[in-house]
Short mmCIF file of C-alpha atoms and ligand atoms in Angstrom, two decimals:
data_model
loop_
_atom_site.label_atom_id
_atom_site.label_comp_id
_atom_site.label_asym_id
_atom_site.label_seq_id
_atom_site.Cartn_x
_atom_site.Cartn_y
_atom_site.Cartn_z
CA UNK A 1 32.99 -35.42 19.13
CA UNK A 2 30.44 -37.50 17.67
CA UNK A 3 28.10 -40.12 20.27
CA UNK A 4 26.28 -43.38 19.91
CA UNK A 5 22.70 -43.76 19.91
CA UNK A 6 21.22 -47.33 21.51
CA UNK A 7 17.79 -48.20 21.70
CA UNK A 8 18.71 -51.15 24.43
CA UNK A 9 16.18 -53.95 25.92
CA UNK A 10 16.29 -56.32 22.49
CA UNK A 11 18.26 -59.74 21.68
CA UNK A 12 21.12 -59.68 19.36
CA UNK A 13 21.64 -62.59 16.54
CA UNK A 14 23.72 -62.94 13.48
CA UNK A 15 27.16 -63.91 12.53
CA UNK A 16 30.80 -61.41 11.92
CA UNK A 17 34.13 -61.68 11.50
CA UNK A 18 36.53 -59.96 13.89
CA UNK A 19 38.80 -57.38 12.94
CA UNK A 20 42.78 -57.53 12.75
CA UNK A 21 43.96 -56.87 16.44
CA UNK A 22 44.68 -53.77 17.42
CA UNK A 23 47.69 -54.81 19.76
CA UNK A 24 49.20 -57.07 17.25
CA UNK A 25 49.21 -54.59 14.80
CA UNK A 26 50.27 -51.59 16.29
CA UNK A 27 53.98 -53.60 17.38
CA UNK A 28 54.11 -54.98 14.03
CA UNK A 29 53.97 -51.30 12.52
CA UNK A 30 56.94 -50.90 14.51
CA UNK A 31 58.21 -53.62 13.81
CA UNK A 32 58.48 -52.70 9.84
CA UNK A 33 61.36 -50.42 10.50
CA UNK A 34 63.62 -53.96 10.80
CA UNK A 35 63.62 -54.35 7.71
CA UNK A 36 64.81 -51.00 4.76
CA UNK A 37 61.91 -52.54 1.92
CA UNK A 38 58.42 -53.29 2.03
CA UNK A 39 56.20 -55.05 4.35
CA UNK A 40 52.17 -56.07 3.07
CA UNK A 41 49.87 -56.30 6.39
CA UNK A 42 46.81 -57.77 5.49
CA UNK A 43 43.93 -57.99 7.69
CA UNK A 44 44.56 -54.64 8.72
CA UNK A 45 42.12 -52.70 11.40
CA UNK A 46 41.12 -48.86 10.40
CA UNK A 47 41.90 -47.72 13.99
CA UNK A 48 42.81 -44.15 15.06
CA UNK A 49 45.83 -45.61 16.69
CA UNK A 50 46.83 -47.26 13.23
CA UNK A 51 46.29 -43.55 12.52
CA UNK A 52 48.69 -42.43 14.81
CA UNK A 53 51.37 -45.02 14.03
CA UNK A 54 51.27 -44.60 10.28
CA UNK A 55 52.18 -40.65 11.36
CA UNK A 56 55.03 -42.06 12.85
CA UNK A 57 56.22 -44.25 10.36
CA UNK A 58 55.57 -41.24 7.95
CA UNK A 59 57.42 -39.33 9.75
CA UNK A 60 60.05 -41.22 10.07
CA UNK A 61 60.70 -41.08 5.74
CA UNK A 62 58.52 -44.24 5.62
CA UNK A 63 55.74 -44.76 3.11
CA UNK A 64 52.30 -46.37 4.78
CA UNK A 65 49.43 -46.30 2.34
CA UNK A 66 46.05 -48.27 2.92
CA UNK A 67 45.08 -50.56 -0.05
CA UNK A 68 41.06 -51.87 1.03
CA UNK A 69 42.10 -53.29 4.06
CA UNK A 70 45.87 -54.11 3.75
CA UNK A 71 48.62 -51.46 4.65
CA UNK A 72 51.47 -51.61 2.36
CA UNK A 73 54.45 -50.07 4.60
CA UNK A 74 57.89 -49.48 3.02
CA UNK A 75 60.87 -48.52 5.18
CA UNK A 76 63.41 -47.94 2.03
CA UNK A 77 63.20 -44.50 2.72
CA UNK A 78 63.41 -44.00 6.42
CA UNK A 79 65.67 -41.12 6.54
CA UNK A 80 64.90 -39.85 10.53
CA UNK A 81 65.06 -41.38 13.90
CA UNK A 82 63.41 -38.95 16.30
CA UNK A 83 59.94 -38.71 17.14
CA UNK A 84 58.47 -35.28 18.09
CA UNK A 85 56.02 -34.97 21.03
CA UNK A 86 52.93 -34.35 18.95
CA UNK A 87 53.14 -37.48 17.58
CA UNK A 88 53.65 -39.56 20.78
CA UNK A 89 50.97 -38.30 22.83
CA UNK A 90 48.69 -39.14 20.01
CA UNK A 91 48.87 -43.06 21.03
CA UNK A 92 50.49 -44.31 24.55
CA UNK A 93 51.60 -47.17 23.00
CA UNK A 94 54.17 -45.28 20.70
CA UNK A 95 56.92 -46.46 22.93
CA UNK A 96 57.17 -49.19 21.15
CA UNK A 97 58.76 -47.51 17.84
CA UNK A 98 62.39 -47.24 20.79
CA UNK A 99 63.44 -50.72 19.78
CA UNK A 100 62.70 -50.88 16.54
CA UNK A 101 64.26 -47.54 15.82
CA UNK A 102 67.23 -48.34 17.69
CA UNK A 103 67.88 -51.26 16.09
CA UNK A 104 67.77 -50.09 12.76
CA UNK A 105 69.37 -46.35 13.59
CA UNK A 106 71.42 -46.94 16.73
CA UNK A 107 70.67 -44.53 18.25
CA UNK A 108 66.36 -42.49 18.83
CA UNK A 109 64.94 -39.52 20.28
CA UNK A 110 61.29 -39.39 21.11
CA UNK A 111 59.63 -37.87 24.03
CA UNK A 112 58.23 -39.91 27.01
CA UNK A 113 54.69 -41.02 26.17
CA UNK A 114 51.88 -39.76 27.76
CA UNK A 115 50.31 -41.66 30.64
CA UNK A 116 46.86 -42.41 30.15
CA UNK A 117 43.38 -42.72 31.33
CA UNK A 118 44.31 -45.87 33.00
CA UNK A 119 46.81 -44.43 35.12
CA UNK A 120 50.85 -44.08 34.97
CA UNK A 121 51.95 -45.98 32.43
CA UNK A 122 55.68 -46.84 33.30
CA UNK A 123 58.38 -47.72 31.11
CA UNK A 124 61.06 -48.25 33.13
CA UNK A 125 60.90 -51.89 32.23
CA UNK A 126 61.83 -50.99 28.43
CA UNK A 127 64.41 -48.69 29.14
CA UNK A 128 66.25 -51.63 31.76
CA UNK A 129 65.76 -53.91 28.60
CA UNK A 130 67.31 -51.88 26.29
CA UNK A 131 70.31 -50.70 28.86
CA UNK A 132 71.15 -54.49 29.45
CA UNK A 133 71.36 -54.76 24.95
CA UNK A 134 73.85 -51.75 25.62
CA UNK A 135 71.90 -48.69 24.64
CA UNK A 136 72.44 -45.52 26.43
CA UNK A 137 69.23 -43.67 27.49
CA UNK A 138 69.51 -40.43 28.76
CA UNK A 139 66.00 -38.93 30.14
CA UNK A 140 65.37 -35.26 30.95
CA UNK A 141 62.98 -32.40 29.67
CA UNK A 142 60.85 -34.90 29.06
CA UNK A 143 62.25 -36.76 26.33
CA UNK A 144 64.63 -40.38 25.76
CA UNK A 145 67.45 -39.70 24.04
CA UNK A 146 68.91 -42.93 23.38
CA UNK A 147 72.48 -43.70 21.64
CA UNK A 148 73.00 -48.07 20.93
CA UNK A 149 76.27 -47.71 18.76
CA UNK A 150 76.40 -51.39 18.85
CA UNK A 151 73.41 -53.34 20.40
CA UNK A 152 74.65 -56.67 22.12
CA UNK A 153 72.39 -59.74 22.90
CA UNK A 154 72.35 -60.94 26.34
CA UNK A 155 70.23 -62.86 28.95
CA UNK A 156 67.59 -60.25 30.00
CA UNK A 157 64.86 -61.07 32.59
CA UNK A 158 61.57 -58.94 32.85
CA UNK A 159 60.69 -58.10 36.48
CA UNK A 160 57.05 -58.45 35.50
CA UNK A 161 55.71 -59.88 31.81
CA UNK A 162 55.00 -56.58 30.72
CA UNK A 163 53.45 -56.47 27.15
CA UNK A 164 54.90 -53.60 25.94
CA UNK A 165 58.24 -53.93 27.15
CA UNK A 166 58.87 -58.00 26.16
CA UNK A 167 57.70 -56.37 22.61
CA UNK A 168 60.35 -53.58 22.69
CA UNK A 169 62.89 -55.73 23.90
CA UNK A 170 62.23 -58.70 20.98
CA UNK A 171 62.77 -55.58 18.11
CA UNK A 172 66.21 -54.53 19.90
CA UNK A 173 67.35 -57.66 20.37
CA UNK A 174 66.60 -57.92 16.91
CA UNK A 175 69.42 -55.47 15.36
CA UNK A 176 71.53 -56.83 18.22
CA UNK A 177 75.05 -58.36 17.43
CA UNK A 178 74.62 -62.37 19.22
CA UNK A 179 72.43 -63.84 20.66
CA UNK A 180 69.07 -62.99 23.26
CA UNK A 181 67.56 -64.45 25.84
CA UNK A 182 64.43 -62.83 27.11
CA UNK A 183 62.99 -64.58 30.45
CA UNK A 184 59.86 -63.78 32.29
CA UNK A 185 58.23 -63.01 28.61
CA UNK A 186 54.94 -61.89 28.50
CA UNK A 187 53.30 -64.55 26.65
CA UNK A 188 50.16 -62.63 25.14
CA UNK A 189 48.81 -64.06 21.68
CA UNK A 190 50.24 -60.98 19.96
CA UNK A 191 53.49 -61.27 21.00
CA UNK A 192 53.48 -64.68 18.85
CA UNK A 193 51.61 -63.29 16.21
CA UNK A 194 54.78 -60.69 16.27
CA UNK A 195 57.17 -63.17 15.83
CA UNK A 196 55.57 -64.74 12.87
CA UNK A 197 55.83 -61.41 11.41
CA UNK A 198 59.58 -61.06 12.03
CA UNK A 199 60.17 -64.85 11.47
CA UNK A 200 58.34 -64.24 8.33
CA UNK A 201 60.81 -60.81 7.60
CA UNK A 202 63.85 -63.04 7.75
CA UNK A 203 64.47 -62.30 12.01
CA UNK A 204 65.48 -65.52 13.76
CA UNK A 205 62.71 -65.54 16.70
CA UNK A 206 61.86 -68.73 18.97
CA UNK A 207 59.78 -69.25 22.29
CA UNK A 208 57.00 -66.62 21.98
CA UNK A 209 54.09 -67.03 23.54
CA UNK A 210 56.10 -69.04 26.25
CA UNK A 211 57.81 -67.24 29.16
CA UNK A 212 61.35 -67.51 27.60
CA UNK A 213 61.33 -65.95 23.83
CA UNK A 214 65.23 -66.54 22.01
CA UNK A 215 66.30 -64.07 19.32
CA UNK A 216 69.65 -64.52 17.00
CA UNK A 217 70.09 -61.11 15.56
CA UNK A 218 71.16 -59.50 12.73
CA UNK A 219 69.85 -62.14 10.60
CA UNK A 220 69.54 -60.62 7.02
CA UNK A 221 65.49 -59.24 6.25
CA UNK A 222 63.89 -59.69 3.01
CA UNK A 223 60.24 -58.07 1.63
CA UNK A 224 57.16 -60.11 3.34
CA UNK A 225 53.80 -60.20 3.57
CA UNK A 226 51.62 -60.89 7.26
CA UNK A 227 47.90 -61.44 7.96
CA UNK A 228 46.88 -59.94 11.60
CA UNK A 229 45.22 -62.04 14.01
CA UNK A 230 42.44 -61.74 15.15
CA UNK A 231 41.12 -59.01 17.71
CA UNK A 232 40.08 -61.19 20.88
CA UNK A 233 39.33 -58.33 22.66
CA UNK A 234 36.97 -57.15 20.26
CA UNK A 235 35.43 -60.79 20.28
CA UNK A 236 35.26 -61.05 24.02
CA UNK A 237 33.44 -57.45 23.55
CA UNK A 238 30.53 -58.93 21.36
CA UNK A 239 30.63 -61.94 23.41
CA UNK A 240 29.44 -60.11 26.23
CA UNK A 241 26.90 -57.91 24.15
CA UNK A 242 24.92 -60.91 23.18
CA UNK A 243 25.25 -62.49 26.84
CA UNK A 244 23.79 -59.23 28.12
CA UNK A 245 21.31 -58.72 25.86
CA UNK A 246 20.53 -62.32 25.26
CA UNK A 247 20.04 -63.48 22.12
CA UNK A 248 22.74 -66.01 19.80
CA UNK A 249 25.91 -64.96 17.88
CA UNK A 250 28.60 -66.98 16.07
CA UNK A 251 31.66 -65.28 15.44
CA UNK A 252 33.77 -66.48 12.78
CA UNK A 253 37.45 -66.76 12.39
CA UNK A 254 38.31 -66.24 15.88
CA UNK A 255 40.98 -68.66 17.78
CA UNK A 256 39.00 -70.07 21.00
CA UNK A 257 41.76 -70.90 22.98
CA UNK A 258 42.87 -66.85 23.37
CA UNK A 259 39.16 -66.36 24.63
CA UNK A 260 39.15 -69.42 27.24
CA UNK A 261 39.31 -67.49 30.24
CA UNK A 262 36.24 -65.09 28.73
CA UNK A 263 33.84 -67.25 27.62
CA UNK A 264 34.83 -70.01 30.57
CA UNK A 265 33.29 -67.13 32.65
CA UNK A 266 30.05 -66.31 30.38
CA UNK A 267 29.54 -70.08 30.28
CA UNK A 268 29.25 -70.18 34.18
CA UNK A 269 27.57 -67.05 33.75
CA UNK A 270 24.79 -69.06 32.12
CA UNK A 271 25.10 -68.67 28.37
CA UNK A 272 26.01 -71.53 26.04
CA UNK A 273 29.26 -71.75 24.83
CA UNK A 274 30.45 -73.81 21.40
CA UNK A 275 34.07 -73.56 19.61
CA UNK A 276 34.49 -75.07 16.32
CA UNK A 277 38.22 -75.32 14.55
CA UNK A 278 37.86 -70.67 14.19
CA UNK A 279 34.45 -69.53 15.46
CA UNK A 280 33.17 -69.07 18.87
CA UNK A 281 29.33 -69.83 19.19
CA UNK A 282 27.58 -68.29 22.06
CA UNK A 283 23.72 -68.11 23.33
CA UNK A 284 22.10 -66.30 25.91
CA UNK A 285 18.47 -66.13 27.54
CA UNK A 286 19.66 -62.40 28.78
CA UNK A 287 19.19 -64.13 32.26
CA UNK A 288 22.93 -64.51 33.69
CA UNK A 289 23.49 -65.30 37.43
CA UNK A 290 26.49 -63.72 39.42
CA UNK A 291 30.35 -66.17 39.12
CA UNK A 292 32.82 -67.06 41.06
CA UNK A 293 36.03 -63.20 41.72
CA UNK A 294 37.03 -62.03 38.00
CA UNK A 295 40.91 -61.54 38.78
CA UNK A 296 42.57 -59.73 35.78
CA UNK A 297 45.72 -62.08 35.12
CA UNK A 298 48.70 -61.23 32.62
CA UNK A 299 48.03 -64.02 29.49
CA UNK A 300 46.92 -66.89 29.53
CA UNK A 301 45.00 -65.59 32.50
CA UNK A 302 41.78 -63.30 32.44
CA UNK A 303 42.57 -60.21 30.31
CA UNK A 304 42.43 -57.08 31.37
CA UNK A 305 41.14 -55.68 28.77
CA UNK A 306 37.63 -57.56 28.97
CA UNK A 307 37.53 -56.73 32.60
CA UNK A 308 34.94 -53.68 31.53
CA UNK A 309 33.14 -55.58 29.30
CA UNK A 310 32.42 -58.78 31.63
CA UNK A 311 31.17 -56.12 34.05
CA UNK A 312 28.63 -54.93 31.60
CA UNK A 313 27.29 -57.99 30.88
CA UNK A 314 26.81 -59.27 34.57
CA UNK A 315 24.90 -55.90 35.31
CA UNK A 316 21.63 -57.79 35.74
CA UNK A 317 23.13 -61.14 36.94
CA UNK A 318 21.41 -62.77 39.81
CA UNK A 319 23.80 -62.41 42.70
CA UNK A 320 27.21 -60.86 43.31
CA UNK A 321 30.23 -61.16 41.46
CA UNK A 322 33.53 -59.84 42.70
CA UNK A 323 36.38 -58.15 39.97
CA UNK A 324 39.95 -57.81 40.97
CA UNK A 325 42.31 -55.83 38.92
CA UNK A 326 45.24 -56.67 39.41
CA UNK A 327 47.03 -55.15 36.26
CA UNK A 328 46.00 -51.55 36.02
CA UNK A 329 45.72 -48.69 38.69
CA UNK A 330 42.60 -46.91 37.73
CA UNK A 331 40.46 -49.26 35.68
CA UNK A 332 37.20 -49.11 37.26
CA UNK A 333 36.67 -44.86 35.48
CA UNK A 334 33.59 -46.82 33.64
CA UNK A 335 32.14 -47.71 37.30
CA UNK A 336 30.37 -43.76 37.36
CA UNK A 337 28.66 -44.17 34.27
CA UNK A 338 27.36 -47.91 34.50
CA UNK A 339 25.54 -46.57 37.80
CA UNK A 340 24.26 -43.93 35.99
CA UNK A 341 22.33 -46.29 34.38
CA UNK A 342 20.90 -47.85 37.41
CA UNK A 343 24.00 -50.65 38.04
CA UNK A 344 24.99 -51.58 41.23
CA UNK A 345 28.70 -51.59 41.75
CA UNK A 346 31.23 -50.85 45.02
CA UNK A 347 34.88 -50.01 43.90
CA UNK A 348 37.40 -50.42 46.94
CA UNK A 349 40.92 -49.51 45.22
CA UNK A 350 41.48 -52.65 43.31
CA UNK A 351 38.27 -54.69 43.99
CA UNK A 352 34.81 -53.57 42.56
CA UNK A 353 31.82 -56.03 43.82
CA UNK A 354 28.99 -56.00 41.32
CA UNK A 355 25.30 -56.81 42.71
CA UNK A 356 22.90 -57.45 40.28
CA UNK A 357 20.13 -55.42 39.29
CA UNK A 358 16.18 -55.98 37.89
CA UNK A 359 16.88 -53.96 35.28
CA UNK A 360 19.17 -51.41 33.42
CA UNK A 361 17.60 -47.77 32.50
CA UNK A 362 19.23 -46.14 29.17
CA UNK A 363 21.32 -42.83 30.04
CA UNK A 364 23.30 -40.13 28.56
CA UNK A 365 26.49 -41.33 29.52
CA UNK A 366 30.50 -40.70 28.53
CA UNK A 367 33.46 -42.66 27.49
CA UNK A 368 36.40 -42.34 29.47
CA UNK A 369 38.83 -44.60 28.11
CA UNK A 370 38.99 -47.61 25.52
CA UNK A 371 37.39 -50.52 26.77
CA UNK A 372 35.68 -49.22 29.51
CA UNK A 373 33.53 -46.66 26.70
CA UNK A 374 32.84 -50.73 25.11
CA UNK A 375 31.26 -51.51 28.25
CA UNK A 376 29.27 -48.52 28.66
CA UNK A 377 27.67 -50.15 24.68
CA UNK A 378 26.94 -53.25 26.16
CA UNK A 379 25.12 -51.84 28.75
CA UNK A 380 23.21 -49.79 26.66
CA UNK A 381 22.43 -52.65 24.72
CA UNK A 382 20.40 -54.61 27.19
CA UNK A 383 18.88 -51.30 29.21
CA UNK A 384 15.39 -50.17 28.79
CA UNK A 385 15.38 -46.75 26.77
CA UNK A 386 17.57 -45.29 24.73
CA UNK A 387 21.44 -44.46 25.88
CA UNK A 388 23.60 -41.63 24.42
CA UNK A 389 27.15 -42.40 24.61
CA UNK A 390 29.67 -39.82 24.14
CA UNK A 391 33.35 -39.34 23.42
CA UNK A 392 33.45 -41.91 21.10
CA UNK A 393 36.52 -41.35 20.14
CA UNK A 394 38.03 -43.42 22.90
CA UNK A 395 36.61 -46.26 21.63
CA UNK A 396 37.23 -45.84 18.15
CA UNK A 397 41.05 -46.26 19.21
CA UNK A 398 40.15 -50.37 19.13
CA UNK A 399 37.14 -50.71 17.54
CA UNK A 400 36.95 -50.45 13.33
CA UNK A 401 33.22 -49.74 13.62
CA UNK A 402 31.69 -50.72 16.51
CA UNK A 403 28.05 -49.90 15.51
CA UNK A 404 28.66 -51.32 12.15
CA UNK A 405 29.37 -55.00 13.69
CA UNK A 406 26.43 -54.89 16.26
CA UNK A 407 23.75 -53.93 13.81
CA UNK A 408 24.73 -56.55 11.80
CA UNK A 409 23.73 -58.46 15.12
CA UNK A 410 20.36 -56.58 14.76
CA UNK A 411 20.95 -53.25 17.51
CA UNK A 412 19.48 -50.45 16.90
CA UNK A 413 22.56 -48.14 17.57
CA UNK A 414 23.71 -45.29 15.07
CA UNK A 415 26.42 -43.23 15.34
CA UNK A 416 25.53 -38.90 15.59
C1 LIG B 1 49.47 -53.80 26.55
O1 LIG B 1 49.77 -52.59 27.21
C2 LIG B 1 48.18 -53.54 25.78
N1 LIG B 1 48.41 -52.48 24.80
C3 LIG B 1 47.08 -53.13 26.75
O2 LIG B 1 45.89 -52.98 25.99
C4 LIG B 1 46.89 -54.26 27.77
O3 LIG B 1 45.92 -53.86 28.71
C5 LIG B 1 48.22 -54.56 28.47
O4 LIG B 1 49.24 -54.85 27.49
C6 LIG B 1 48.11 -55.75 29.42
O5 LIG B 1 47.69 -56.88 28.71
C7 LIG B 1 49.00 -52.78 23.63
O6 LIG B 1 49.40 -53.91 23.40
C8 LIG B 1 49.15 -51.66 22.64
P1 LIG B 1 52.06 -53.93 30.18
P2 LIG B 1 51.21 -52.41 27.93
O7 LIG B 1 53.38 -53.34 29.91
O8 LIG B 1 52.27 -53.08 27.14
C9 LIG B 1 53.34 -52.11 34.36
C10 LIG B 1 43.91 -51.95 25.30
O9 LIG B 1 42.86 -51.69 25.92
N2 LIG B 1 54.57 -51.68 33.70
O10 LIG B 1 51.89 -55.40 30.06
O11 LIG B 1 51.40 -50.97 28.26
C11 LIG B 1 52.13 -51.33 33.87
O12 LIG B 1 52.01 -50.11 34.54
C12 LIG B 1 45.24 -51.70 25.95
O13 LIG B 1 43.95 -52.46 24.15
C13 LIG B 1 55.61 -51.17 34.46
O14 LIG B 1 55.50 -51.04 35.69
O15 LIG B 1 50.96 -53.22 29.26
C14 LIG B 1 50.99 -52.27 34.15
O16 LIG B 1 50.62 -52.11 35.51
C15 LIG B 1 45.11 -51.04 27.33
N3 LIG B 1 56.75 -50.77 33.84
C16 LIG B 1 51.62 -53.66 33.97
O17 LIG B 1 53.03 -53.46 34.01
C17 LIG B 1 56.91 -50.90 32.49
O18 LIG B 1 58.00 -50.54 31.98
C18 LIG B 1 51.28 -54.34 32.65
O19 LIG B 1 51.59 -53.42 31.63
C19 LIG B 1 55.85 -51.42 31.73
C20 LIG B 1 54.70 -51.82 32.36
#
């Protein structure tokens, strides 16, 4: 299990591009199955859990071979429609493979995903989605054995927008007979960089990115080729590097409007902010002062996923700023290990209050999940000293190459 190495305490400057998004991708890999020919992904991130999904698909009789940074998938051969256990507790997100699978087999196996280091991670709202399209889902001994015969669109409505499930949902409805009406749709960017995908397939999508998404189904699928959007997760992550450390970065082809909420609160955190037509430019003295409660929001509210991140970066803020997170159970598991460096945080079940500090001492400190090991970097990067951060491999889930990106920002971090 390799670490990273971060001298901390200097400002960060220089321009990147963001990678392909790791949760646009990984649905779109699914989403492949569809469609029995070939599908070109450009844009592609080198993730471990692009790993883990091109097992799957492999698995599955699928071919899934890298060319630089495009993956050209083809389903032609797909011969299998059960997923063993190995292979889905490699990535929690694997769930996502039911719909797809269904749709094009009628009828999956796969065993119940793990849960994960952010808590349970339910699926009862995919398995109600998929019941109401007519699939029958039997669950025992830990696995979902699932028989569709004939998948029927319907009106379905979500009892919360989940991500996951609006996702699973679209790719049944997809193979369905009729038409689908999906209501209370999570209305994430990726979920409408999805349906460009499948629009771009030949699947007969509308409304994504809204709260009511419309799919016609078994509309006939044809070879295509995608580019994935870009991570804004991973942008929000080097936002709040350079706003910690201080310093100036401009980072290009990234769509402001999915980072409003984000850089809305660096910019009353008291960096500058600028968005041209696709880059994000964003200075920082280092100095930030304490903002108004973070409250994590489904889309287009604040995103969970920075919640760790924003943290980091407010570390040494003047003043107190209080987090609510509202979408995950146990998010705050990157708490221990900011305070290790000298951070001053109280976590009361969902609320963590964060006072600000003089100044940040680098630690040996560990990863314990995705975005919350990103945090623990940007930390690093504006302590005093020298941080060790290990278990890496939690954040190389999301992140192509981390280190790579911020030394081309000018930190001195290296990977061991
Ligand atoms: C997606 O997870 C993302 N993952 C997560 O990103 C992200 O944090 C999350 O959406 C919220 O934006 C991918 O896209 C691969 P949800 P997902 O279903 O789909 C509850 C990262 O760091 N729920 O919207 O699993 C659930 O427990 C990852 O990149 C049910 O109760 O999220 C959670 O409290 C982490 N029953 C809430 O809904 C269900 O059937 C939102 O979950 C499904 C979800």
């Amino acid at each position: 299990m390799g670490e990273f190495v971060i001298a901390g305490g200097r400002p960060l400057t220089g321009s990147l591009q963001v990678q392909g998004a790791k949760n646009s991708v990984l649905p779109i890999l699914a989403a492949t199955i569809l469609h029995s020919g070939t599908s070109v992904l450009h844009n592609c991130p080198h993730l471990r859990d692009v790993d883990a999904s091109i097992r799957i698909l492999r698995h599955l009789g699928c071919r899934a071979e890298w060319e630089r940074d495009s993956l050209v998938v083809d389903t032609a051969g797909m011969q299998c429609c059960e997923i063993p256990d190995h292979l889905m507790r490699e990535m929690r997100s694997s769930v996502i493979f039911l719909g797809a699978i269904l749709a094009r087999c009628g009828r999956a196996d796969l065993s119940m995903p793990g849960g994960c280091e952010l808590g349970p991670r339910p699926i009862d709202l995919h398995l109600s989605a998929l019941r109401q399209l007519g699939a029958r889902i039997e669950e025992g001994g830990g696995r979902l054995r699932c028989e569709a015969g004939e998948l029927r669109g319907r009106e379905i409505t979500l009892s919360i927008p989940s991500v996951g499930a609006t996702e699973n949902a679209i790719l049944a409805a997809c193979g369905s007979e009729g038409t689908t009406v999906l209501m209370n749709a999570a209305r994430e960017p990726e979920i409408l960089d999805l349906q460009r995908f499948l629009a771009g397939m030949g699947c007969a999508v509308q409304g994504a990115g809204t709260s009511t998404v419309t799919i016609q189904g078994r509309s006939p699928t044809h070879d295509s080729e995608h580019t994935i959007m870009p991570d804004r997760i991973v942008a929000a992550t080097y936002l709040a590097a350079v706003a910690a450390a201080g310093g100036e970065v401009e980072l290009r082809q990234v769509d402001y409007r999915h980072l409003a909420t984000v850089t809305g609160a660096l910019h009353e955190a008291g960096c500058q902010v600028h968005s041209t037509g696709d880059a994000v430019l964003l200075r920082s003295s280092g100095n930030l002062h304490s903002i108004r409660p973070v409250r994590t929001a489904p889309y287009p509210g604040f995103p969970t996923d920075a919640q760790a991140v924003l943290m980091a970066a407010l570390l040494r803020s003047r003043g107190a700023t209080v987090f609510v997170e509202n979408i995950f159970e146990n998010r705050y598991r990157h708490v221990d290990e900011l305070i290790r460096m000298g951070a001053d945080i109280r976590v009361e079940g969902r609320v963590a209050v964060v006072c600000g500090v003089d100044r940040l001492q680098g630690a040996q400190v560990r990863a314990t999940d995705l975005r919350g090991g990103a945090a623990l970097v940007v930390a690093a990067l504006s302590a005093q000293g020298e941080s060790r951060v290990s278990c890496i491999h939690h954040i190389q889930r999301g992140y192509e190459d981390i280190a790579r990106d911020l030394r081309m920002l000018g930190a001195e971090i290296r990977e061991q």
